Short mmCIF file of C-alpha atoms in Angstrom, two decimals:
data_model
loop_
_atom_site.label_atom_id
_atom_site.label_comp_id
_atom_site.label_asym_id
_atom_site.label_seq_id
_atom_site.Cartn_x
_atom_site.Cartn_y
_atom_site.Cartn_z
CA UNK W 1 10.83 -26.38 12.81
CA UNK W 2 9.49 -22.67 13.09
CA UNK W 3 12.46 -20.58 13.53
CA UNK W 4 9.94 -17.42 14.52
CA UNK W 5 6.27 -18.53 16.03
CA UNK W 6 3.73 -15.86 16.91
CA UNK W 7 1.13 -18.08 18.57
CA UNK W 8 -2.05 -15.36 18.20
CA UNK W 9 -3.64 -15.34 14.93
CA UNK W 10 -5.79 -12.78 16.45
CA UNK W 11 -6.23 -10.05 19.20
CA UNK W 12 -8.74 -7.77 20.05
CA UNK W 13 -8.32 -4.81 22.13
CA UNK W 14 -10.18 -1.74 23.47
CA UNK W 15 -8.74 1.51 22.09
CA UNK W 16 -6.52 2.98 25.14
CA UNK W 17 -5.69 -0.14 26.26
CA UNK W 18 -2.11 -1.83 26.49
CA UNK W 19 -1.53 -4.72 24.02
CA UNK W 20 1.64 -7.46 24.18
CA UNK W 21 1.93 -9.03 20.85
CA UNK W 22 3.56 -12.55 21.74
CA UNK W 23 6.80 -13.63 19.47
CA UNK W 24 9.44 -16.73 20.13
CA UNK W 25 12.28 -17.71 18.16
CA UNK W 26 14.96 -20.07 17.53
CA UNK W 27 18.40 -19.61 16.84
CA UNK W 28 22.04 -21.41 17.84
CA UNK W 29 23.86 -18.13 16.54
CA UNK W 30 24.37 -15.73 19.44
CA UNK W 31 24.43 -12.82 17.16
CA UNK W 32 20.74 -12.05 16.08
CA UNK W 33 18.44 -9.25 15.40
CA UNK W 34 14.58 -9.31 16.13
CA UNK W 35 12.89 -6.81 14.20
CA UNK W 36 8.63 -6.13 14.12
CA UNK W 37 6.92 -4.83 11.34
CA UNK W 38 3.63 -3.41 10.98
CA UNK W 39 1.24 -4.13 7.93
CA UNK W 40 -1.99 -2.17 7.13
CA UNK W 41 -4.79 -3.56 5.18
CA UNK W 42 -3.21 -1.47 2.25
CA UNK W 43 -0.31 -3.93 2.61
CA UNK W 44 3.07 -2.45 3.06
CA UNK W 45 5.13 -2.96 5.73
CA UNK W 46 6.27 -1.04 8.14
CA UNK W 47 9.50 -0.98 10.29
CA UNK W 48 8.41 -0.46 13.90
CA UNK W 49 11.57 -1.68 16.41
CA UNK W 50 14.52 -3.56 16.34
CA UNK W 51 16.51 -5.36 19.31
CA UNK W 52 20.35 -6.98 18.89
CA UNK W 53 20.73 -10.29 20.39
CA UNK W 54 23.25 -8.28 22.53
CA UNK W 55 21.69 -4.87 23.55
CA UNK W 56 21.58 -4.82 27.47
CA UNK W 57 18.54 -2.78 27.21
CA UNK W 58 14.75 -3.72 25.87
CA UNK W 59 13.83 -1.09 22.52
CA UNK W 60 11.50 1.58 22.65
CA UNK W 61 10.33 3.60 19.17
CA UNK W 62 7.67 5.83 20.70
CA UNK W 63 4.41 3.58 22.26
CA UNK W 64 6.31 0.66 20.70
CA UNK W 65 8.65 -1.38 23.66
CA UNK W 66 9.47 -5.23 22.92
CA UNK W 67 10.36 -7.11 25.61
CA UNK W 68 13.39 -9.12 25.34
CA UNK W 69 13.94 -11.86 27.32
CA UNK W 70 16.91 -14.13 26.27
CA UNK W 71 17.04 -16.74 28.04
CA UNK W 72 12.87 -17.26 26.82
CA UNK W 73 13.49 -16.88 23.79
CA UNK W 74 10.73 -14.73 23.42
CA UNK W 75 10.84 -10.82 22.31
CA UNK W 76 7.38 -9.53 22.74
CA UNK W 77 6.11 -6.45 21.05
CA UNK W 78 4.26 -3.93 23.43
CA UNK W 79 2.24 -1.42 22.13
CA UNK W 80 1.17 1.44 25.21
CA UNK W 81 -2.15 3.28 24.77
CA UNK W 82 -3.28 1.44 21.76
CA UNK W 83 -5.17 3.87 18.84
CA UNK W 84 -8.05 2.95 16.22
CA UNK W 85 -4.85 3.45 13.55
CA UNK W 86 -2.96 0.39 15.25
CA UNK W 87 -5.20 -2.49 14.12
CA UNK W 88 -2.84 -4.35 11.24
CA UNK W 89 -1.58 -7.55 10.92
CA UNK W 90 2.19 -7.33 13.03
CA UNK W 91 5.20 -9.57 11.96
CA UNK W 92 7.89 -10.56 14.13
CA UNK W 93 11.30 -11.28 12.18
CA UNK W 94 14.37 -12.69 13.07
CA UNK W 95 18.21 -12.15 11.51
CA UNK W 96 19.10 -15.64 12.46
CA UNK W 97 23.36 -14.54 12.45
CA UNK W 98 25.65 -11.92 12.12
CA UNK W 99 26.80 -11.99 8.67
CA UNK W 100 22.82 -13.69 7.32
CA UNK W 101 21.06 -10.97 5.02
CA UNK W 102 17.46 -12.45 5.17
CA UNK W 103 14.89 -12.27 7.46
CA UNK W 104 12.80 -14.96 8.92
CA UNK W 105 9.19 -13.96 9.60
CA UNK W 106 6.48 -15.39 11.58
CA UNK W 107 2.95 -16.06 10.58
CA UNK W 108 1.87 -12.65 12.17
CA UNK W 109 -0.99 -11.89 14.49
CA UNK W 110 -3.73 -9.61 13.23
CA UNK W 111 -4.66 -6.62 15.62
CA UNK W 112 -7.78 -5.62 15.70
CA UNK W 113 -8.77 -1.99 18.35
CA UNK W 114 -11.92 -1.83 19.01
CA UNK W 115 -13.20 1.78 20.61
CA UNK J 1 13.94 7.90 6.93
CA UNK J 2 14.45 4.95 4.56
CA UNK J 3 12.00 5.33 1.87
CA UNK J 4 11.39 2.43 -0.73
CA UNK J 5 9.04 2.62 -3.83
CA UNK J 6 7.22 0.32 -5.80
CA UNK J 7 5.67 0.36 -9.11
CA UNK J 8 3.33 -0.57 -10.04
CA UNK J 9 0.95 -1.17 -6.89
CA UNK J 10 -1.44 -2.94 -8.96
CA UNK J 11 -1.27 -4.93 -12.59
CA UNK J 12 -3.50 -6.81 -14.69
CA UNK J 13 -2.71 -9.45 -17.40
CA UNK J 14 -3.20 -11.67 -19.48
CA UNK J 15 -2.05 -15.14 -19.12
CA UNK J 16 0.89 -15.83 -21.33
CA UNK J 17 2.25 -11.86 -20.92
CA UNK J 18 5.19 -10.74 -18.67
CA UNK J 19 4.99 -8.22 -16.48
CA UNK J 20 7.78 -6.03 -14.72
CA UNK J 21 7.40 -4.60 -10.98
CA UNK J 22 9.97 -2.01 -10.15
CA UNK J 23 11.63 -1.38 -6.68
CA UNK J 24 13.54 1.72 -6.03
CA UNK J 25 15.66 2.91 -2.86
CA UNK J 26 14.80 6.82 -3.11
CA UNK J 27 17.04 8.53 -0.43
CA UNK J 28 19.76 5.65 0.30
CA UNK J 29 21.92 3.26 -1.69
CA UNK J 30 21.12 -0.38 -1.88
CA UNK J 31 22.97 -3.13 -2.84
CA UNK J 32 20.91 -5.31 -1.34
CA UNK J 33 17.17 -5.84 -2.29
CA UNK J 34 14.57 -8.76 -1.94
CA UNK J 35 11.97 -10.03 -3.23
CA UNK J 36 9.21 -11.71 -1.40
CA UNK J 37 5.86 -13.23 -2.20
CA UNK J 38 2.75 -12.94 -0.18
CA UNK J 39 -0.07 -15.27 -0.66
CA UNK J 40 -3.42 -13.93 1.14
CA UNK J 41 -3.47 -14.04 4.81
CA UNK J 42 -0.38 -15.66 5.02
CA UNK J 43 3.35 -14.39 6.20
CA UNK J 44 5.73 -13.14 3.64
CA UNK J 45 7.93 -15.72 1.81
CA UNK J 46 11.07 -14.75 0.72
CA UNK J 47 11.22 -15.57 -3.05
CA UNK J 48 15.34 -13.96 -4.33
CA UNK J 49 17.72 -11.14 -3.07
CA UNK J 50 19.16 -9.16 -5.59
CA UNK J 51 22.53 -8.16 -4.95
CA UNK J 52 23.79 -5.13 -7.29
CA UNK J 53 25.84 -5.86 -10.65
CA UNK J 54 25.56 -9.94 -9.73
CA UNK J 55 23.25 -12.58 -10.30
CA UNK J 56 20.10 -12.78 -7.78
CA UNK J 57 20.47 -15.36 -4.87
CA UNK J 58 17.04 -17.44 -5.49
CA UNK J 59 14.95 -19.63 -2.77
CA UNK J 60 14.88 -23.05 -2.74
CA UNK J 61 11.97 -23.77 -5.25
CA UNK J 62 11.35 -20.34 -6.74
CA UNK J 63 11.85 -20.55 -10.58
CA UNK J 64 14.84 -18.74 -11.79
CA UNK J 65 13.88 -18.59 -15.15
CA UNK J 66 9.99 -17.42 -14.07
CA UNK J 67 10.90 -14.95 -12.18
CA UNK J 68 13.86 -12.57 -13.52
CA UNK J 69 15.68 -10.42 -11.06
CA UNK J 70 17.73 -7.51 -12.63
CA UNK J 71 19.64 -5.01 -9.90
CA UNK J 72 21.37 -3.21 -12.28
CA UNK J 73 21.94 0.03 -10.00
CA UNK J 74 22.37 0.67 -6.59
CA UNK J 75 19.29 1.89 -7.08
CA UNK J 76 16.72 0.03 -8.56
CA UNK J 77 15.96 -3.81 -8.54
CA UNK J 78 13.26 -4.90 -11.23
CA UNK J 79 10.91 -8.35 -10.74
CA UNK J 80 10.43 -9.62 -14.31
CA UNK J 81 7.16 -12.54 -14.38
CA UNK J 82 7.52 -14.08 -17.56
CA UNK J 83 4.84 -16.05 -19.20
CA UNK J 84 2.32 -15.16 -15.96
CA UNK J 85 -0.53 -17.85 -15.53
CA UNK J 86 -3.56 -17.48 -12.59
CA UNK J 87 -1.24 -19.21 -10.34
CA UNK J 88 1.59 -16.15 -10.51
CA UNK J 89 -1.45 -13.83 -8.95
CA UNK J 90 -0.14 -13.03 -5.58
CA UNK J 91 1.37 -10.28 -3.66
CA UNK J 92 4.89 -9.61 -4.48
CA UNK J 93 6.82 -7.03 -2.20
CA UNK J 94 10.60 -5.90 -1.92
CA UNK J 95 12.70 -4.55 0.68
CA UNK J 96 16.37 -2.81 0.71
CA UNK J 97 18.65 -3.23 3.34
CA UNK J 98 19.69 0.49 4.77
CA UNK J 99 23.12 0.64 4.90
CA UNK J 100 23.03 3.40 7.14
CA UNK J 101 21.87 1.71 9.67
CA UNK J 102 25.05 -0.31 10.38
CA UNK J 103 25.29 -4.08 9.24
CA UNK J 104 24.60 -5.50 12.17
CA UNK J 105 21.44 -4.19 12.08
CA UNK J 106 20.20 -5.32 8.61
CA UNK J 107 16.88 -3.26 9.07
CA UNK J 108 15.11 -3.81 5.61
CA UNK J 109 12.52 -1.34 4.50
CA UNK J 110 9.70 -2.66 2.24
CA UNK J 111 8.03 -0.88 -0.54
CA UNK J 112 4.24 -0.90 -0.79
CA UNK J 113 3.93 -3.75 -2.85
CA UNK J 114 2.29 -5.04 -6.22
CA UNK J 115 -0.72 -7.02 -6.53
CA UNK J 116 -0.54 -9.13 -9.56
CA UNK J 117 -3.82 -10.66 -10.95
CA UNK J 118 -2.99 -12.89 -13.98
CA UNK J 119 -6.34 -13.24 -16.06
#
């Protein structure tokens, strides 16, 4: 079973615009870390924003916010006034325990801005 | 910030050569690095962490003597492909763990990667 799904392949957005980048995951552990990462066509990745399963409050890094909401299961990546430089392919990743060293990333949704 | 580097970002070869890909924490201390594969528009697969001064922690299926992981500082973890063939071509990328960061965050920053093409 998918421990991380990110159900768009694809998105397509106007420059300006708001963009959610959808992400669920799966986990019995309730210590957990959601992470996104960002990766241009040049291909590294990039650390954008992390939440802890137990932060009270939703992450924000700049016009990056993800949206945590536990009891969904879903941690949604929001990018605010979306720029030519954002389209990338975005991963979400999951720390499925406290003590676990690897990540678990989903199939990734490619961002594309249009202006 | 956490600053990883990769060498090199892009290698040729012949079939039946090995070829060595170099990952290097610049500004922190690792003593934990991984190695992951990347197979063209596809999500990243983690292939072996490297834990410093101990034997690498491989995948289920990855090939332990193919693939040679050496993390001999706290520095630098190396990606040995021996004996490359056309089906080793692929994207390999590592990451370090930031210590700094705390360990219950685990944030792991990636280096820019090496594409291998095995000829």
């Amino acid at each position: 079973a998918q421990k991380i799904t990110q159900t768009q392949p694809g998105m397509f957005v106007q420059e300006k615009e708001a963009v959610t980048l959808d992400c669920t995951y799966d986990t019995s552990d309730p210590s957990y870390g959601l992470f996104w990462y960002k990766q241009p066509s040049s291909g590294e990745m990039i650390f954008l924003i992390y939440q802890g399963s137990y932060d009270q409050q939703n992450a924000t890094e700049g016009r990056y916010s993800l949206n945590f909401q536990k009891a969904r299961k879903s941690a949604n990546l929001v990018i605010s006034a979306s720029q030519l430089g954002d389209s990338a392919m975005y991963f979400c990743a999951m720390r499925e325990s406290e003590g676990a060293q690897k990540l678990v990333f989903g199939q990734g949704t490619r961002l594309t801005i249009n202006p | 910030g956490a600053v990883v580097s990769q060498h090199p970002s892009w290698v040729i070869c012949k079939s039946g050569t090995s070829v060595k890909i170099e990952c290097r924490s610049l500004d922190f201390q690792a003593t934990t690095m991984f190695w992951y594969r990347q197979f063209p528009k596809q999500s990243l697969m983690l292939m072996a962490t490297s834990n410093e001064g101990s034997k690498a922690t491989y995948e289920q299926g990855v090939e332990k003597d193919k693939f040679l992981i050496n993390h001999a500082s706290l520095t630098l973890s190396t990606l040995t492909v021996t004996s490359a063939h056309p089906e080793d071509s692929s994207f390999y990328i590592c990451s370090a763990r930031d210590p700094r960061q705390g360990a219950a965050k685990n944030i792991q920053y990636f280096g820019a990667g090496t594409r291998l093409s095995v000829l």
